[in-house]
PDB file of C-alpha atoms in Angstrom:
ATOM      1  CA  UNK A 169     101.267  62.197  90.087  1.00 55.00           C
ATOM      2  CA  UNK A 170      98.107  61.818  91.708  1.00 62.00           C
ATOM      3  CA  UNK A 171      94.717  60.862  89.277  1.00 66.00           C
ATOM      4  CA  UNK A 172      91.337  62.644  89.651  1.00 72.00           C
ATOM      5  CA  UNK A 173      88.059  61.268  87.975  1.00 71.00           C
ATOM      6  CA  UNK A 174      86.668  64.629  87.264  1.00 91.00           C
ATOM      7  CA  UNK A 175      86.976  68.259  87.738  1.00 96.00           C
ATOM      8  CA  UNK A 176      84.960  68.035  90.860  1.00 96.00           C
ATOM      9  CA  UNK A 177      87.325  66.337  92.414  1.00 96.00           C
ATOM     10  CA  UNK A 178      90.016  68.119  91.670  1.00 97.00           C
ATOM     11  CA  UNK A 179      88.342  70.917  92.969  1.00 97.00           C
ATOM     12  CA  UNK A 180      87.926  69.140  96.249  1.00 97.00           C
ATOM     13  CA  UNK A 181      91.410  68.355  96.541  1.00 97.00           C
ATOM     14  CA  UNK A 182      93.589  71.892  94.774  1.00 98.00           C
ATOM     15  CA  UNK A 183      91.223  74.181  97.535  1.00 97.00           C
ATOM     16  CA  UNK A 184      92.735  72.966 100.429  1.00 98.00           C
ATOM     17  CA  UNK A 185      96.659  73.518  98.750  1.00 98.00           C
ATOM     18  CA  UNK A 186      95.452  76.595  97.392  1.00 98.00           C
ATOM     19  CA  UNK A 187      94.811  77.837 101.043  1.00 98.00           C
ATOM     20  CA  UNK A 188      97.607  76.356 102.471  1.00 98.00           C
ATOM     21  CA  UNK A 189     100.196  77.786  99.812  1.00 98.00           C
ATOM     22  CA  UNK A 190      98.259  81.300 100.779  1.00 97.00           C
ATOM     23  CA  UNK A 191      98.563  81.193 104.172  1.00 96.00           C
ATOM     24  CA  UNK A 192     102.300  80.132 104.449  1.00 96.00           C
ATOM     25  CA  UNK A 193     103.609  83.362 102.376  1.00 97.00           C
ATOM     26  CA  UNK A 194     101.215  85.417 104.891  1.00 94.00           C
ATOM     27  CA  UNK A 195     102.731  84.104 107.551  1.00 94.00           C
ATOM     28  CA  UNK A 196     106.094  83.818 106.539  1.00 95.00           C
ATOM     29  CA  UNK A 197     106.075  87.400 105.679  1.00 94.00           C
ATOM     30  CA  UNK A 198     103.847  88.751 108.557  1.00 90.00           C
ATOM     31  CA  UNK A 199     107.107  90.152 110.186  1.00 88.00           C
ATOM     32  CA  UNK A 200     108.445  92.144 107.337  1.00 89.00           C
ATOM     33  CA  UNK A 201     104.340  92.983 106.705  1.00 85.00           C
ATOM     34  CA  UNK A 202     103.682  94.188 110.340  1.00 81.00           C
ATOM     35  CA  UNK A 203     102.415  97.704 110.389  1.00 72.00           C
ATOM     36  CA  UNK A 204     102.769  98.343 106.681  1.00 73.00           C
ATOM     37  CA  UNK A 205      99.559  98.419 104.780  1.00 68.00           C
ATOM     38  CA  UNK A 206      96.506  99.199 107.058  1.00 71.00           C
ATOM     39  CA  UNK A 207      93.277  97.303 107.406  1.00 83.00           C
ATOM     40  CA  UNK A 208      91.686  95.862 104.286  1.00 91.00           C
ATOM     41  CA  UNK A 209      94.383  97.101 101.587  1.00 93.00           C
ATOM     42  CA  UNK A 210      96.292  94.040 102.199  1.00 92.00           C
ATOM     43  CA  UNK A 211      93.426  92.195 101.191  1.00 94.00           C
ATOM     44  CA  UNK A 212      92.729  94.193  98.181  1.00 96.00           C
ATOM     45  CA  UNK A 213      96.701  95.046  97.025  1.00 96.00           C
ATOM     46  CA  UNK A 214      96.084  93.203  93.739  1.00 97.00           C
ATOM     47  CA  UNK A 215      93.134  94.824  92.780  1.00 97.00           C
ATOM     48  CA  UNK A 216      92.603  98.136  93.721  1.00 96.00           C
ATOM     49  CA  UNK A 217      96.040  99.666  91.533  1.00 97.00           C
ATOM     50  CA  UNK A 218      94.018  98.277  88.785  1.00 96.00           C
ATOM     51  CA  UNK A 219      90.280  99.062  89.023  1.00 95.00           C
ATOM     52  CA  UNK A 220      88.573 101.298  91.393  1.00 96.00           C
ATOM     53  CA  UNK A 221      85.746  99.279  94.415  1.00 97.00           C
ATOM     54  CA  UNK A 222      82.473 100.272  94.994  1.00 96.00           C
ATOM     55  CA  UNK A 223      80.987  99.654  98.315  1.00 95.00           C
ATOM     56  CA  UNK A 224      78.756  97.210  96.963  1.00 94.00           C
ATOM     57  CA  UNK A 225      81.599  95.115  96.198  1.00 95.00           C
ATOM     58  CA  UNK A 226      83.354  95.371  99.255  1.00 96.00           C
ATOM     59  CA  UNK A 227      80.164  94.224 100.913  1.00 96.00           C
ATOM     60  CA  UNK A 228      80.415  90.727  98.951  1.00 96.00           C
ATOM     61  CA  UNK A 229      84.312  90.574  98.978  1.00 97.00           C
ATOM     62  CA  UNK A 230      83.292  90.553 102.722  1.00 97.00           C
ATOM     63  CA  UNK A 231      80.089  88.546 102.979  1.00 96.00           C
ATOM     64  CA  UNK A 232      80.459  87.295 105.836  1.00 96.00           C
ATOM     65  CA  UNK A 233      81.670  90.015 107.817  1.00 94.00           C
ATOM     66  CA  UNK A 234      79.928  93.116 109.374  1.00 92.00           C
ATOM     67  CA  UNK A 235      78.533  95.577 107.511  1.00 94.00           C
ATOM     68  CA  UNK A 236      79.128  98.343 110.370  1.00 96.00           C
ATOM     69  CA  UNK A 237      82.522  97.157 110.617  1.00 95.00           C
ATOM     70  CA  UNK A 238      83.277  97.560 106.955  1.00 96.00           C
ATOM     71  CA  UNK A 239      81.632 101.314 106.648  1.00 96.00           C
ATOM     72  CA  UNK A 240      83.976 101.705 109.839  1.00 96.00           C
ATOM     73  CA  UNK A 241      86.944 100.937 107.838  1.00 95.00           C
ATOM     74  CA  UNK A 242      85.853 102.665 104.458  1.00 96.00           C
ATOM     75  CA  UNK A 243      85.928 105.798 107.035  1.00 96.00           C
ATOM     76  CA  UNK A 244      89.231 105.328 107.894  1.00 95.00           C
ATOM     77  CA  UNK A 245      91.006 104.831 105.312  1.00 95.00           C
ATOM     78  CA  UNK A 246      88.778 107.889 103.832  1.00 96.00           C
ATOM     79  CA  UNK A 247      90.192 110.326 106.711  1.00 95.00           C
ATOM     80  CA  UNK A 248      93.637 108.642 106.473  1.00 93.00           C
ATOM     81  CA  UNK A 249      94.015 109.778 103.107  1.00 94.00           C
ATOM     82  CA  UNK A 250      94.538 105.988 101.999  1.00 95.00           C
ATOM     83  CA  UNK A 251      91.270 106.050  99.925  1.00 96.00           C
ATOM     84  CA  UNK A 252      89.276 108.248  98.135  1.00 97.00           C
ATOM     85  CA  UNK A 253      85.993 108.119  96.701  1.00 96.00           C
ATOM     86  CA  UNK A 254      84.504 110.222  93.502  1.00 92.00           C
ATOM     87  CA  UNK A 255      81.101 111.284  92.890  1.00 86.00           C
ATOM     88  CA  UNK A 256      79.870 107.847  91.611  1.00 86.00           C
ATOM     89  CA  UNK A 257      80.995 106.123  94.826  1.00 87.00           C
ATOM     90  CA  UNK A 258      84.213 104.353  93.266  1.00 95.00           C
ATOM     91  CA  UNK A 259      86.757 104.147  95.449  1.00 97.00           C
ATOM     92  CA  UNK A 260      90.142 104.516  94.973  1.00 97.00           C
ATOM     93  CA  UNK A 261      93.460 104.156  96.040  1.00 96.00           C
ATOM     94  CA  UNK A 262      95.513 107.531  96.668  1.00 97.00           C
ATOM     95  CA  UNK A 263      99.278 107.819  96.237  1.00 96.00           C
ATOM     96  CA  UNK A 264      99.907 107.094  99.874  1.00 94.00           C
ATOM     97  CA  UNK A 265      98.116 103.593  99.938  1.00 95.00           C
ATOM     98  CA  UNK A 266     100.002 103.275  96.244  1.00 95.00           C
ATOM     99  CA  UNK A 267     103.314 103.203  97.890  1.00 94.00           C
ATOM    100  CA  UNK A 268     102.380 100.944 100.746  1.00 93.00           C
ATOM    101  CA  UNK A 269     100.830  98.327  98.135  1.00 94.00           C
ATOM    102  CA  UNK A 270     104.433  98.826  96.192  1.00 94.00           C
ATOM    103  CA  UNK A 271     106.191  97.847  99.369  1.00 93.00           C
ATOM    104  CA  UNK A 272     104.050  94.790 100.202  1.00 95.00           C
ATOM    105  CA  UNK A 273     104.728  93.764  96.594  1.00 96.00           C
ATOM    106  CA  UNK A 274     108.457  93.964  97.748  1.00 96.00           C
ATOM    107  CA  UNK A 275     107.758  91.939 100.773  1.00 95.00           C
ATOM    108  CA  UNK A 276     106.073  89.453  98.952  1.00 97.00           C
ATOM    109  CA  UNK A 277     108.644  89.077  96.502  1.00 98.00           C
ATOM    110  CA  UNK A 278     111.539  88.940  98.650  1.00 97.00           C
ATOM    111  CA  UNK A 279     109.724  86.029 100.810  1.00 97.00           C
ATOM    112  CA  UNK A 280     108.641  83.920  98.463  1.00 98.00           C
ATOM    113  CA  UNK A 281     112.162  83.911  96.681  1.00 97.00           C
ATOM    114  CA  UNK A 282     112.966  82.617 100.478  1.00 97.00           C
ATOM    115  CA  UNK A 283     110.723  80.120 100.911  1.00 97.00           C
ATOM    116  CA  UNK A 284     110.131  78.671  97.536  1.00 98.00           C
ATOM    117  CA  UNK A 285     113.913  78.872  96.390  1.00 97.00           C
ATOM    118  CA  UNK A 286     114.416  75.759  93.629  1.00 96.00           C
ATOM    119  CA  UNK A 287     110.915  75.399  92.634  1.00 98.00           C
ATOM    120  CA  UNK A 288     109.876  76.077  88.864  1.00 97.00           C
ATOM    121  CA  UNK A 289     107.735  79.154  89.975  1.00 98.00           C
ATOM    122  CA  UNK A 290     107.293  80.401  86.663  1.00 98.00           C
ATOM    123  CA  UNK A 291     105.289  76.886  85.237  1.00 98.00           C
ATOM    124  CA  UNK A 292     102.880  77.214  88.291  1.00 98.00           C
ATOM    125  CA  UNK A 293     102.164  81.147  87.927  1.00 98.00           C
ATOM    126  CA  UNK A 294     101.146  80.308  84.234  1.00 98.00           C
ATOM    127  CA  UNK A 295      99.435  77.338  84.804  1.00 98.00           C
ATOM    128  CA  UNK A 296      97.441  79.922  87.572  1.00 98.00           C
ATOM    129  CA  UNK A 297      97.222  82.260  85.179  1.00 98.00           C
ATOM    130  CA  UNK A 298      95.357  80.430  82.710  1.00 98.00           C
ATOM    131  CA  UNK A 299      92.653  79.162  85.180  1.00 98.00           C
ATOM    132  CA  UNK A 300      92.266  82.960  86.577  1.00 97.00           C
ATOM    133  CA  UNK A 301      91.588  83.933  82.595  1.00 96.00           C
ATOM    134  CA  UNK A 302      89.362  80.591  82.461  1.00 96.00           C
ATOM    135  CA  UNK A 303      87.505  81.692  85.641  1.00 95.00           C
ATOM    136  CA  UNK A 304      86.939  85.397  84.117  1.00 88.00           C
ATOM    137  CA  UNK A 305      85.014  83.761  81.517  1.00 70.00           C
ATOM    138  CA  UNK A 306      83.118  81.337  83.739  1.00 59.00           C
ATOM    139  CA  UNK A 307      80.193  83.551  84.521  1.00 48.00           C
ATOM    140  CA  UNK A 308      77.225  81.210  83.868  1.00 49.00           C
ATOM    141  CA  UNK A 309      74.010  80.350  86.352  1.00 46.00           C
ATOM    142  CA  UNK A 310      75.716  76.854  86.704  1.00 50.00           C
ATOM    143  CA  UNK A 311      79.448  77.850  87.963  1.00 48.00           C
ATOM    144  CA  UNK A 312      80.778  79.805  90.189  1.00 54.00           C
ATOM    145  CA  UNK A 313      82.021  82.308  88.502  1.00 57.00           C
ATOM    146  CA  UNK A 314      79.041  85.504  89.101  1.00 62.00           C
ATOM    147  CA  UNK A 315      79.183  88.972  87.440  1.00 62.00           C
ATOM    148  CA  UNK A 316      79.393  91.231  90.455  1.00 71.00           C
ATOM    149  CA  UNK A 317      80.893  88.379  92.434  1.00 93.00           C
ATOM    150  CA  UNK A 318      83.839  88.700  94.877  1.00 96.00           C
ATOM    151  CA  UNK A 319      86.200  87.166  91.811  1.00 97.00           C
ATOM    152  CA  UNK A 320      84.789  89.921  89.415  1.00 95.00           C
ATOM    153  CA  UNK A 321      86.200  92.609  91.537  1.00 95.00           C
ATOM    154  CA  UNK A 322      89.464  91.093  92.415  1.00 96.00           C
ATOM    155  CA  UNK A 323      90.350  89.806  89.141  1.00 96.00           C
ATOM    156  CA  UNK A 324      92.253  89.529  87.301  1.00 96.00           C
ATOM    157  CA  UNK A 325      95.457  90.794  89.873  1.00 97.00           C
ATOM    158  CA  UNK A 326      97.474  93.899  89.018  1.00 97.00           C
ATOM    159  CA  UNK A 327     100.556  92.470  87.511  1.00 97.00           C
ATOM    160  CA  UNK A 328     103.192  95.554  87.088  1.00 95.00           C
ATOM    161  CA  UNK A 329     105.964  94.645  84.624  1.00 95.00           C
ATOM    162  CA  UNK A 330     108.580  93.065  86.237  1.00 95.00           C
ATOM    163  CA  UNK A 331     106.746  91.551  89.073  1.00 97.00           C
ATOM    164  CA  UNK A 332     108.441  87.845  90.154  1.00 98.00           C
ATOM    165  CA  UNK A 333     107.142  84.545  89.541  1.00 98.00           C
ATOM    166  CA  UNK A 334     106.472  84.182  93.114  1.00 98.00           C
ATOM    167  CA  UNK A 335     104.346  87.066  93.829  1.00 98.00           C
ATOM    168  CA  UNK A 336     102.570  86.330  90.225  1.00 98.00           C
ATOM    169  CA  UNK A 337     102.043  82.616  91.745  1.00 98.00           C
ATOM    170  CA  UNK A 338     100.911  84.534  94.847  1.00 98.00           C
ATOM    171  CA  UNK A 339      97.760  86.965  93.723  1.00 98.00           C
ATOM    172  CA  UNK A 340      96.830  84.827  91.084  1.00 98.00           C
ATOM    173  CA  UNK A 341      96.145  81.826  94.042  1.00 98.00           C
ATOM    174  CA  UNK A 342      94.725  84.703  95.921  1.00 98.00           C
ATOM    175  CA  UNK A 343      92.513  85.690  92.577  1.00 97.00           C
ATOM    176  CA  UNK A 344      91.056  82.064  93.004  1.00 97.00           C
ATOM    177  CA  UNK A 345      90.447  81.721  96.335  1.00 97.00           C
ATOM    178  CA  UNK A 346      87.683  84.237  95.368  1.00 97.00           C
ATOM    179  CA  UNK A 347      86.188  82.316  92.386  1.00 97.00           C
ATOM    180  CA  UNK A 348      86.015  79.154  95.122  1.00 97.00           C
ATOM    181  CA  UNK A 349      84.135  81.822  97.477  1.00 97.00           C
ATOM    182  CA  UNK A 350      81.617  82.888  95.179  1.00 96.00           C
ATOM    183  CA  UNK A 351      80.940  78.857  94.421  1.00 96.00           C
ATOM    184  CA  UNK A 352      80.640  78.725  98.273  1.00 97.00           C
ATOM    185  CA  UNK A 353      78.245  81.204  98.693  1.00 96.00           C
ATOM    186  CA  UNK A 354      76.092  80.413  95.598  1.00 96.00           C
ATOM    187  CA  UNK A 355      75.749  76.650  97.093  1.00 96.00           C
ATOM    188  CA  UNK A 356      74.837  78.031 100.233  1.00 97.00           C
ATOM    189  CA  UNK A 357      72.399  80.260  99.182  1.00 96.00           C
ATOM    190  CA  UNK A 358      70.689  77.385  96.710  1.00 96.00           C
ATOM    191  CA  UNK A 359      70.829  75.545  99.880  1.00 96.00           C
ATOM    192  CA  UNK A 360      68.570  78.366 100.776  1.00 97.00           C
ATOM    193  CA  UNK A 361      70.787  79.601 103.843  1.00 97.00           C
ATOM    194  CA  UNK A 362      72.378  83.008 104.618  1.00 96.00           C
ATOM    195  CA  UNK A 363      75.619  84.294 105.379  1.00 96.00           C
ATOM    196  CA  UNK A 364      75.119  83.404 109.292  1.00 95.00           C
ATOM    197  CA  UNK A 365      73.608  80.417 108.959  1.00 97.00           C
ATOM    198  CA  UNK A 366      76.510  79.142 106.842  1.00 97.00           C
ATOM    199  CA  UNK A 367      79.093  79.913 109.397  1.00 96.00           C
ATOM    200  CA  UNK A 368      77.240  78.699 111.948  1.00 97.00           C
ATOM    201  CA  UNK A 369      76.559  75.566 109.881  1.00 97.00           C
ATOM    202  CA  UNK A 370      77.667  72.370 112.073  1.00 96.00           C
ATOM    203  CA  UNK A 371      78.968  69.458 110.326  1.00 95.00           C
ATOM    204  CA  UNK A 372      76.878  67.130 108.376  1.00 97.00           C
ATOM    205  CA  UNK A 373      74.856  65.986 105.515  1.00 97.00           C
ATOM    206  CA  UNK A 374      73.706  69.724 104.664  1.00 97.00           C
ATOM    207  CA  UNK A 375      77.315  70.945 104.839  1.00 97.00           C
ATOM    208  CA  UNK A 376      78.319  67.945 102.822  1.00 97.00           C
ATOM    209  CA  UNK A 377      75.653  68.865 100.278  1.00 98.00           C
ATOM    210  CA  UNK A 378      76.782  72.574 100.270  1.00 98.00           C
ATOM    211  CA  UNK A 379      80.559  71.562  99.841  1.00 97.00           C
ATOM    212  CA  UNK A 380      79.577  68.761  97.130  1.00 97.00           C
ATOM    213  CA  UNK A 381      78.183  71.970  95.116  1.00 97.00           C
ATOM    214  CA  UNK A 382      80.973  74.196  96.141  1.00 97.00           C
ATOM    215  CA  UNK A 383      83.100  71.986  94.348  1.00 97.00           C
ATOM    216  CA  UNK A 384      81.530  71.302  91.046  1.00 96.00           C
ATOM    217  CA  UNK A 385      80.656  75.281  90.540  1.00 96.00           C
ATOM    218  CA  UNK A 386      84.504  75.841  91.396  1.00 96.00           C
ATOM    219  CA  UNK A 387      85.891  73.074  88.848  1.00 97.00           C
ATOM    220  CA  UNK A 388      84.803  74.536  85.446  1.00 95.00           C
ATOM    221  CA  UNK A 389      87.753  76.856  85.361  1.00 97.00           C
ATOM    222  CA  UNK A 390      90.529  74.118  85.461  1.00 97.00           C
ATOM    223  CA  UNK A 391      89.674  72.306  82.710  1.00 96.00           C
ATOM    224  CA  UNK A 392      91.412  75.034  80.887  1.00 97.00           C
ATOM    225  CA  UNK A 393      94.502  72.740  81.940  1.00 97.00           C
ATOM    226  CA  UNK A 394      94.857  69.253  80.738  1.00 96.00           C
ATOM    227  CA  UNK A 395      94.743  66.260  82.892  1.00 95.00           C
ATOM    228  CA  UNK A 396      98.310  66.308  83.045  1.00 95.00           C
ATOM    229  CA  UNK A 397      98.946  69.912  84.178  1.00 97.00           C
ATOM    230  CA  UNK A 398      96.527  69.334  86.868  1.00 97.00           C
ATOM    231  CA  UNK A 399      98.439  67.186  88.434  1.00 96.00           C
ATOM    232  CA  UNK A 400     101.425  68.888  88.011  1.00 97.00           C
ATOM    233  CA  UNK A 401      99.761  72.048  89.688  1.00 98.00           C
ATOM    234  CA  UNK A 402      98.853  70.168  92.787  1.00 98.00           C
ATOM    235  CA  UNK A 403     102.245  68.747  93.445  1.00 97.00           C
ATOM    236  CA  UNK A 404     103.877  71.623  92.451  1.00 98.00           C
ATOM    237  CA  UNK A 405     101.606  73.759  95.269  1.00 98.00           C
ATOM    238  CA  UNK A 406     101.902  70.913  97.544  1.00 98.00           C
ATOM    239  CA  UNK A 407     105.481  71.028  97.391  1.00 98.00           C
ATOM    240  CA  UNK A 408     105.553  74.895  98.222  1.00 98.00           C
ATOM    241  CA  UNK A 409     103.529  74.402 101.920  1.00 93.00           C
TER     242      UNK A 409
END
C-alpha cells in the first residue's frame, strides 16, 4: 500500500482516481444511458429526489459554464414537464424526470455489477461514505467545504433503500468530486482570478499555486479515515479504472 506524508497529499493523489473511477462507469454505461435522462438531470440524479435546487445553486454547480445556457436548459426542462418550480424559486423534479432518474439508477447498477465484479464494493462505498459525512461538516473559511457551495447542494446523494454497493460507491465519488470543486474554485478565487481566467489558466507556477491550495482545502475531509484506510481506498479505486 502506497504511504502519504499528509492529507495534502493524499488529496493530490485520490482526485485523479476519483475522476477516473467516475468517468469509466459513464462511459461504460453511456450506451444503456443514451437518450434516457435529458440535459442536466444526469448530473443532478443524486440530488434532486432528495432536496429541491434553486437557480442560484445551479449557477455554482455550473461555475464555469454559461449562464444563458443554463436559463436555456432550466426552460426546457420547465416546458418538458421534467421540472417544476414553486413560488420561492425551488425547483423540483416532477414524476416524469422521477422515473427517468429510477432508470439511470438501474443502469448504473447493472454496469457497475459488470465492470467491478469481485471487488469488495461495499468497504469502499463506506469508506466514501464517511468522508462525504466528514465533508458535510467541513464548512470552515480554511477548507473547502462552503455553505452554499456546489457540495452543499449535491450532498449528501439520495440513497433509496436497496440501492447496490456500486451505485452507492458511484454518487458518493460523484458527491466528492464537488467538495474538490468548491476547493478549486475557492483557491482560484484567493488567487484573485475568475471563472474564465481559471480555465484559461496556462500551466505554471500560478496554476501550481492554485492546485497546491486546491489540495490542502480538499484533504480535511479524509482524515475521517485512518492512515490505513486511506490507502486501502486508493488501491481499492485504482483497481476499479
Amino acid at each position: 500500500m502506497p504511504k502519504f506524508h499528509d492529507l495534502s497529499e493524499y488529496a493530490a493523489t485520490i482526485g485523479p482516481v476519483v475522476d477516473a473511477v467516475h468517468v469509466n462507469v459513464h462511459a461504460s454505461a453511456r450506451k444503456e444511458a443514451a437518450g434516457l435522462l435529458p440535459g442536466f438531470l444526469a448530473d443532478l440524479r443524486f440530488t434532486l429526489p432528495a432536496r429541491p435546487l434553486t437557480r442560484r445553486s445551479l449557477a455554482t454547480i455550473y461555475r464555469y459554464g454559461d449562464a444563458a445556457s443554463l436559463d436555456a436548459e432550466i426552460r426546457d426542462h420547465l416546458d418538458q414537464g421534467t421540472l417544476e418550480e414553486d413560488g420561492d424559486g425551488a425547483l423540483r423534479p416532477t414524476a416524469k424526470a422521477l422515473t427517468f432518474i429510477d432508470g439511470l439508477y438501474a443502469v448504473h447498477a447493472a454496469t457497475t455489477e459488470r465492470i467491478w465484479a469481485g471487488h469488495d464494493l461495499q468497504t469502499l462505498a463506506d469508506l466514501a461514505g464517511r468522508v462525504v459525512d466528514a465533508a458535510g461538516g467541513d464548512f470552515g473559511a480554511d477548507s473547502g467545504g462552503e455553505p452554499g457551495g456546489a457540495f452543499a447542494a449535491m450532498a449528501p446523494p439520495y440513497e433509496p433503500a436497496g440501492t447496490p454497493a456500486g451505485v452507492l460507491l458511484f454518487n458518493r465519488l460523484a458527491a466528492l468530486r464537488y467538495h474538490r470543486a468548491d476547493a478549486h474554485a475557492a483557491a482560484w478565487r484567493a488567487a484573485g482570478l475568475t471563472a474564465a481566467e481559471i480555465v484559461a489558466l496556462r500551466p505554471g507556477p500560478v496554476r501550481d499555486r492554485i492546485e497546491r491550495e486546491t489540495n490542502r482545502r480538499a484533504a480535511a475531509p479524509y482524515g475521517a479515515i485512518t492512515e490505513h484506510e486511506r490507502a486501502l481506498f486508493h488501491d481499492g479505486l485504482l483497481a476499479l479504472v
